[in-house]
């Protein structure tokens, strides 16, 4: 691990984590996050929570679409 990655604070990594999660950060930022979370339990936990919440959000969105579709079919 190079010295730059070692010196990036959790605050900076936590600012980048949403971009990393959405796959819109630069390759270099992605490398920084991946190296950092190997050794930082706090930042790794934040990424895990973001992933779980995104998954839960997707399930809720899909559920609402199915319910709306069934409600529409019941009216017709």
Coordinates of N, CA, C and O in Angstrom, one line a residue:
X1 N 0.9 -1.2 0.0 CA 0.0 0.0 0.0 C 0.9 1.2 0.0 O 1.8 1.3 0.8
X2 N 0.6 2.2 -0.9 CA 1.5 3.3 -0.9 C 1.1 4.3 0.2 O 0.1 4.2 0.8
X3 N 2.0 5.3 0.4 CA 1.8 6.2 1.5 C 0.6 7.1 1.4 O 0.0 7.5 2.3
X4 N 0.3 7.5 0.1 CA -0.9 8.3 -0.1 C -2.2 7.6 0.4 O -3.0 8.2 1.1
X5 N -2.3 6.4 0.1 CA -3.5 5.6 0.5 C -3.5 5.5 2.1 O -4.6 5.7 2.7
X6 N -2.4 5.3 2.7 CA -2.3 5.2 4.1 C -2.7 6.5 4.8 O -3.3 6.5 5.9
X7 N -2.5 7.6 4.1 CA -2.7 8.9 4.7 C -4.1 9.5 4.4 O -4.4 10.6 4.9
X8 N -4.9 8.8 3.7 CA -6.3 9.3 3.4 C -7.1 9.0 4.6 O -7.2 7.9 5.1
X9 N -7.8 10.0 5.1 CA -8.6 9.9 6.3 C -9.9 9.2 6.1 O -10.4 9.1 4.9
X10 N -10.5 8.6 7.1 CA -11.8 8.0 7.0 C -12.8 9.0 6.5 O -13.7 8.6 5.7
X11 N -12.7 10.3 6.9 CA -13.6 11.3 6.4 C -13.7 11.4 4.9 O -14.7 11.4 4.3
X12 N -12.5 11.3 4.3 CA -12.4 11.4 2.8 C -13.0 10.1 2.2 O -13.7 10.2 1.3
X13 N -12.6 9.0 2.7 CA -13.1 7.7 2.2 C -14.6 7.7 2.3 O -15.3 7.2 1.4
X14 N -15.1 8.1 3.5 CA -16.6 8.1 3.7 C -17.3 9.0 2.7 O -18.4 8.8 2.3
X15 N -16.6 10.1 2.3 CA -17.2 11.0 1.3 C -17.3 10.2 -0.1 O -18.2 10.5 -0.9
X16 N -16.3 9.4 -0.3 CA -16.2 8.7 -1.6 C -17.0 7.4 -1.7 O -17.5 7.0 -2.8
X17 N -17.3 6.8 -0.5 CA -18.0 5.5 -0.5 C -19.3 5.5 -1.3 O -19.6 4.6 -2.1
X18 N -20.2 6.5 -1.2 CA -21.4 6.5 -2.1 C -21.1 6.5 -3.6 O -21.8 5.8 -4.3
X19 N -20.1 7.2 -4.0 CA -19.7 7.2 -5.4 C -19.1 5.8 -5.8 O -19.4 5.3 -6.9
X20 N -18.4 5.2 -4.9 CA -17.8 3.9 -5.1 C -19.0 2.9 -5.2 O -19.0 2.1 -6.1
X21 N -19.9 3.0 -4.3 CA -21.1 2.1 -4.3 C -21.8 2.2 -5.6 O -22.3 1.2 -6.2
X22 N -22.0 3.4 -6.1 CA -22.8 3.6 -7.3 C -21.9 3.4 -8.6 O -22.4 3.6 -9.7
X23 N -20.6 3.1 -8.4 CA -19.7 2.8 -9.5 C -19.5 4.0 -10.4 O -19.5 3.9 -11.6
X24 N -19.4 5.2 -9.8 CA -19.2 6.5 -10.6 C -18.0 7.2 -10.2 O -17.8 8.3 -10.7
X25 N -17.2 6.6 -9.3 CA -15.9 7.3 -8.9 C -14.8 6.9 -9.9 O -15.0 5.9 -10.7
X26 N -13.7 7.6 -9.9 CA -12.6 7.3 -10.8 C -12.0 6.0 -10.3 O -12.2 5.5 -9.2
X27 N -11.2 5.4 -11.2 CA -10.4 4.2 -10.9 C -9.5 4.4 -9.7 O -9.4 3.5 -8.9
X28 N -8.9 5.5 -9.7 CA -8.0 5.8 -8.6 C -8.7 5.9 -7.2 O -8.3 5.3 -6.2
X29 N -9.9 6.5 -7.2 CA -10.7 6.6 -6.0 C -11.2 5.2 -5.6 O -11.2 4.9 -4.4
X30 N -11.5 4.4 -6.6 CA -12.0 3.1 -6.3 C -10.8 2.3 -5.6 O -11.0 1.6 -4.6
X31 N -9.6 2.4 -6.1 CA -8.5 1.8 -5.5 C -8.3 2.2 -4.1 O -8.0 1.4 -3.2
X32 N -8.4 3.5 -3.9 CA -8.2 4.1 -2.5 C -9.2 3.5 -1.5 O -8.9 3.0 -0.4
X33 N -10.5 3.4 -2.0 CA -11.6 2.9 -1.1 C -11.3 1.4 -0.8 O -11.3 1.0 0.3
X34 N -11.0 0.6 -1.9 CA -10.8 -0.8 -1.7 C -9.6 -1.1 -0.8 O -9.6 -2.0 0.0
X35 N -8.5 -0.3 -0.9 CA -7.4 -0.5 0.0 C -7.7 -0.1 1.4 O -7.3 -0.8 2.3
X36 N -8.4 1.0 1.5 CA -8.8 1.5 2.9 C -9.7 0.5 3.6 O -9.4 0.3 4.8
X37 N -10.7 0.0 3.0 CA -11.7 -0.8 3.7 C -11.1 -2.2 4.0 O -11.7 -2.9 4.8
X38 N -9.9 -2.5 3.5 CA -9.3 -3.8 3.9 C -8.8 -3.7 5.3 O -8.8 -4.8 6.0
X39 N -8.5 -2.5 5.8 CA -8.0 -2.4 7.1 C -8.8 -1.5 8.1 O -8.4 -1.4 9.2
X40 N -9.9 -1.0 7.6 CA -10.7 -0.1 8.4 C -12.1 -0.7 8.6 O -12.9 -0.6 7.7
X41 N -12.3 -1.1 9.8 CA -13.6 -1.8 10.1 C -14.8 -0.8 10.0 O -15.9 -1.1 9.5
X42 N -14.5 0.5 10.4 CA -15.6 1.5 10.4 C -16.1 1.8 9.0 O -17.3 1.8 8.7
X43 N -15.1 2.0 8.1 CA -15.5 2.4 6.7 C -16.1 1.1 6.0 O -17.0 1.3 5.2
X44 N -15.6 0.0 6.3 CA -16.1 -1.3 5.7 C -17.5 -1.4 6.2 O -18.4 -1.8 5.4
X45 N -17.8 -1.2 7.4 CA -19.2 -1.3 8.0 C -20.1 -0.3 7.3 O -21.3 -0.6 6.9
X46 N -19.7 0.9 7.0 CA -20.5 1.9 6.3 C -20.8 1.5 4.9 O -22.0 1.6 4.4
X47 N -19.8 0.9 4.2 CA -20.1 0.4 2.9 C -21.1 -0.8 2.9 O -22.0 -0.8 2.1
X48 N -20.9 -1.6 3.9 CA -21.9 -2.8 4.0 C -23.3 -2.3 4.3 O -24.3 -2.8 3.7
X49 N -23.5 -1.3 5.1 CA -24.8 -0.7 5.4 C -25.4 -0.1 4.2 O -26.6 -0.2 3.9
X50 N -24.5 0.6 3.4 CA -25.0 1.2 2.2 C -25.5 0.2 1.2 O -26.6 0.3 0.6
X51 N -24.8 -0.9 1.1 CA -25.2 -2.0 0.2 C -26.5 -2.6 0.7 O -27.4 -2.9 -0.1
X52 N -26.6 -2.8 2.0 CA -27.8 -3.4 2.5 C -29.0 -2.5 2.3 O -30.1 -3.0 2.0
X53 N -28.8 -1.2 2.6 CA -29.9 -0.3 2.4 C -30.3 -0.1 1.0 O -31.5 0.0 0.7
X54 N -29.4 -0.2 0.1 CA -29.7 -0.1 -1.4 C -30.5 -1.3 -1.8 O -31.5 -1.2 -2.5
X55 N -30.1 -2.5 -1.3 CA -30.9 -3.7 -1.6 C -32.3 -3.6 -1.0 O -33.2 -3.9 -1.7
X56 N -32.4 -3.2 0.2 CA -33.7 -3.0 0.8 C -34.6 -2.0 0.0 O -35.8 -2.2 -0.2
X57 N -34.0 -1.0 -0.4 CA -34.7 0.1 -1.2 C -35.2 -0.5 -2.5 O -36.3 -0.3 -2.9
X58 N -34.4 -1.3 -3.1 CA -34.8 -1.9 -4.4 C -35.9 -2.9 -4.2 O -36.9 -2.9 -5.0
X59 N -35.9 -3.7 -3.1 CA -37.0 -4.6 -2.8 C -38.2 -3.8 -2.6 O -39.3 -4.2 -3.1
X60 N -38.2 -2.7 -1.8 CA -39.4 -1.9 -1.6 C -39.9 -1.3 -2.9 O -41.1 -1.3 -3.1
X61 N -39.1 -0.8 -3.7 CA -39.5 -0.3 -5.0 C -40.2 -1.3 -5.8 O -41.3 -1.1 -6.4
X62 N -39.6 -2.5 -5.9 CA -40.2 -3.6 -6.7 C -41.5 -4.0 -6.1 O -42.5 -4.3 -6.8
X63 N -41.6 -4.1 -4.8 CA -42.8 -4.4 -4.1 C -44.0 -3.4 -4.4 O -45.1 -3.8 -4.7
X64 N -43.6 -2.1 -4.4 CA -44.6 -1.1 -4.7 C -45.1 -1.2 -6.1 O -46.3 -1.0 -6.4
X65 N -44.2 -1.6 -7.1 CA -44.6 -1.7 -8.5 C -45.6 -2.9 -8.6 O -46.6 -2.8 -9.3
X66 N -45.3 -4.0 -7.9 CA -46.1 -5.2 -8.0 C -47.5 -4.9 -7.4 O -48.5 -5.2 -8.0
X67 N -47.5 -4.2 -6.3 CA -48.8 -3.9 -5.6 C -49.6 -2.9 -6.5 O -50.8 -3.1 -6.6
X68 N -49.0 -2.0 -7.1 CA -49.7 -1.0 -8.0 C -50.2 -1.8 -9.2 O -51.4 -1.5 -9.7
X69 N -49.5 -2.7 -9.7 CA -49.9 -3.5 -10.9 C -51.2 -4.3 -10.5 O -52.1 -4.3 -11.3
X70 N -51.1 -4.9 -9.4 CA -52.3 -5.7 -8.9 C -53.5 -4.9 -8.6 O -54.6 -5.3 -9.0
X71 N -53.3 -3.7 -8.0 CA -54.4 -2.8 -7.8 C -55.0 -2.3 -9.1 O -56.3 -2.3 -9.2
X72 N -54.2 -2.1 -10.1 CA -54.7 -1.7 -11.4 C -55.5 -2.8 -12.0 O -56.6 -2.5 -12.6
X73 N -55.0 -4.0 -11.9 CA -55.8 -5.2 -12.5 C -57.1 -5.4 -11.8 O -58.0 -5.9 -12.4
X74 N -57.1 -5.2 -10.5 CA -58.4 -5.4 -9.7 C -59.5 -4.4 -10.1 O -60.6 -4.7 -10.1
X75 N -59.1 -3.2 -10.5 CA -60.0 -2.2 -10.9 C -60.6 -2.5 -12.3 O -61.7 -2.1 -12.6
X76 N -59.9 -3.2 -13.1 CA -60.4 -3.5 -14.5 C -61.2 -4.7 -14.6 O -61.3 -5.5 -13.8

